[in-house]
Short mmCIF file of C-alpha atoms in Angstrom, two decimals:
data_model
loop_
_atom_site.label_atom_id
_atom_site.label_comp_id
_atom_site.label_asym_id
_atom_site.label_seq_id
_atom_site.Cartn_x
_atom_site.Cartn_y
_atom_site.Cartn_z
CA MET A 1 35.43 100.33 106.85
CA THR A 2 36.66 96.92 105.72
CA HIS A 3 40.24 96.06 104.79
CA GLU A 4 39.25 95.81 101.14
CA GLU A 5 37.55 99.23 101.19
CA ILE A 6 40.72 100.73 102.67
CA MET A 7 42.84 98.95 100.05
CA ASP A 8 40.62 100.29 97.25
CA LYS A 9 41.26 103.85 98.45
CA ILE A 10 44.98 103.12 98.86
CA ARG A 11 45.16 101.77 95.30
CA ARG A 12 43.56 104.95 93.96
CA ILE A 13 46.07 107.03 95.90
CA PHE A 14 48.98 105.03 94.46
CA TRP A 15 47.58 105.33 90.94
CA ASP A 16 47.21 109.09 91.39
CA VAL A 17 50.64 109.68 92.99
CA PHE A 18 52.49 107.56 90.41
CA ASP A 19 50.16 108.57 87.57
CA ASP A 20 49.81 104.90 86.60
CA ASP A 21 46.51 103.06 86.98
CA THR A 22 48.11 99.79 85.86
CA LEU A 23 50.06 99.39 89.11
CA VAL A 24 49.08 96.28 91.03
CA ILE A 25 48.91 97.23 94.69
CA GLU A 26 48.53 94.31 97.11
CA ASP A 27 49.10 93.88 100.85
CA SER A 28 52.66 92.70 100.20
CA THR A 29 53.59 95.64 97.91
CA ASN A 30 56.57 97.63 99.17
CA SER A 31 58.93 100.30 97.87
CA SER A 32 61.16 97.79 96.08
CA ASP A 33 58.18 96.70 93.94
CA ILE A 34 57.65 100.15 92.36
CA GLU A 35 60.59 101.65 90.52
CA ASP A 36 59.63 105.30 91.10
CA TRP A 37 58.86 104.88 94.82
CA ASP A 38 61.54 107.07 96.37
CA SER A 39 61.60 109.11 99.59
CA LEU A 40 59.77 112.05 98.02
CA GLU A 41 57.01 109.82 96.63
CA HIS A 42 56.79 108.12 100.02
CA ILE A 43 56.06 111.45 101.70
CA THR A 44 53.49 112.25 99.01
CA LEU A 45 51.80 108.89 99.61
CA VAL A 46 51.67 109.39 103.37
CA VAL A 47 50.27 112.93 103.10
CA SER A 48 47.71 111.78 100.51
CA MET A 49 46.56 108.97 102.80
CA GLU A 50 46.28 111.35 105.75
CA LYS A 51 44.06 113.61 103.66
CA GLU A 52 41.96 110.81 102.18
CA PHE A 53 41.28 109.13 105.51
CA ASP A 54 41.26 112.36 107.58
CA LEU A 55 43.88 111.23 110.09
CA LYS A 56 47.48 111.87 111.12
CA PHE A 57 50.35 109.43 111.30
CA ASP A 58 53.21 109.53 113.78
CA LEU A 59 56.65 109.41 112.14
CA LYS A 60 57.56 106.32 114.16
CA GLU A 61 54.45 104.53 112.92
CA VAL A 62 55.23 105.29 109.29
CA ASN A 63 58.89 104.30 109.62
CA ALA A 64 57.89 100.93 111.09
CA LEU A 65 55.73 99.95 108.09
CA ALA A 66 57.08 97.18 105.85
CA ASN A 67 54.39 97.08 103.16
CA VAL A 68 51.03 98.40 101.98
CA GLY A 69 49.10 95.84 104.02
CA GLU A 70 50.64 97.18 107.22
CA MET A 71 49.67 100.70 106.13
CA ALA A 72 46.09 99.52 105.61
CA ASP A 73 46.10 97.93 109.08
CA LEU A 74 47.45 101.16 110.61
CA ILE A 75 44.74 103.18 108.88
CA ALA A 76 42.07 100.73 110.11
CA SER A 77 43.36 101.08 113.67
CA LYS A 78 42.95 104.87 113.49
CA LEU A 79 39.46 104.95 111.94
#
């Protein structure tokens, strides 16, 4: 799966979790870019990505992520 294919799935997850398909989700997007991205939404995002990509994240891995691009890279490394 290419980076862009992973990002397309991630964008759909963000749109679903935040119920807003106008969000622009790029590699550099982080929690400060989305007003409603709080700790609860973060957990929802992580669980949704685990389900979508059929994998599990380690808490340390998730805590080390700085932006969506790093999440996409982590997903790619596990596929």
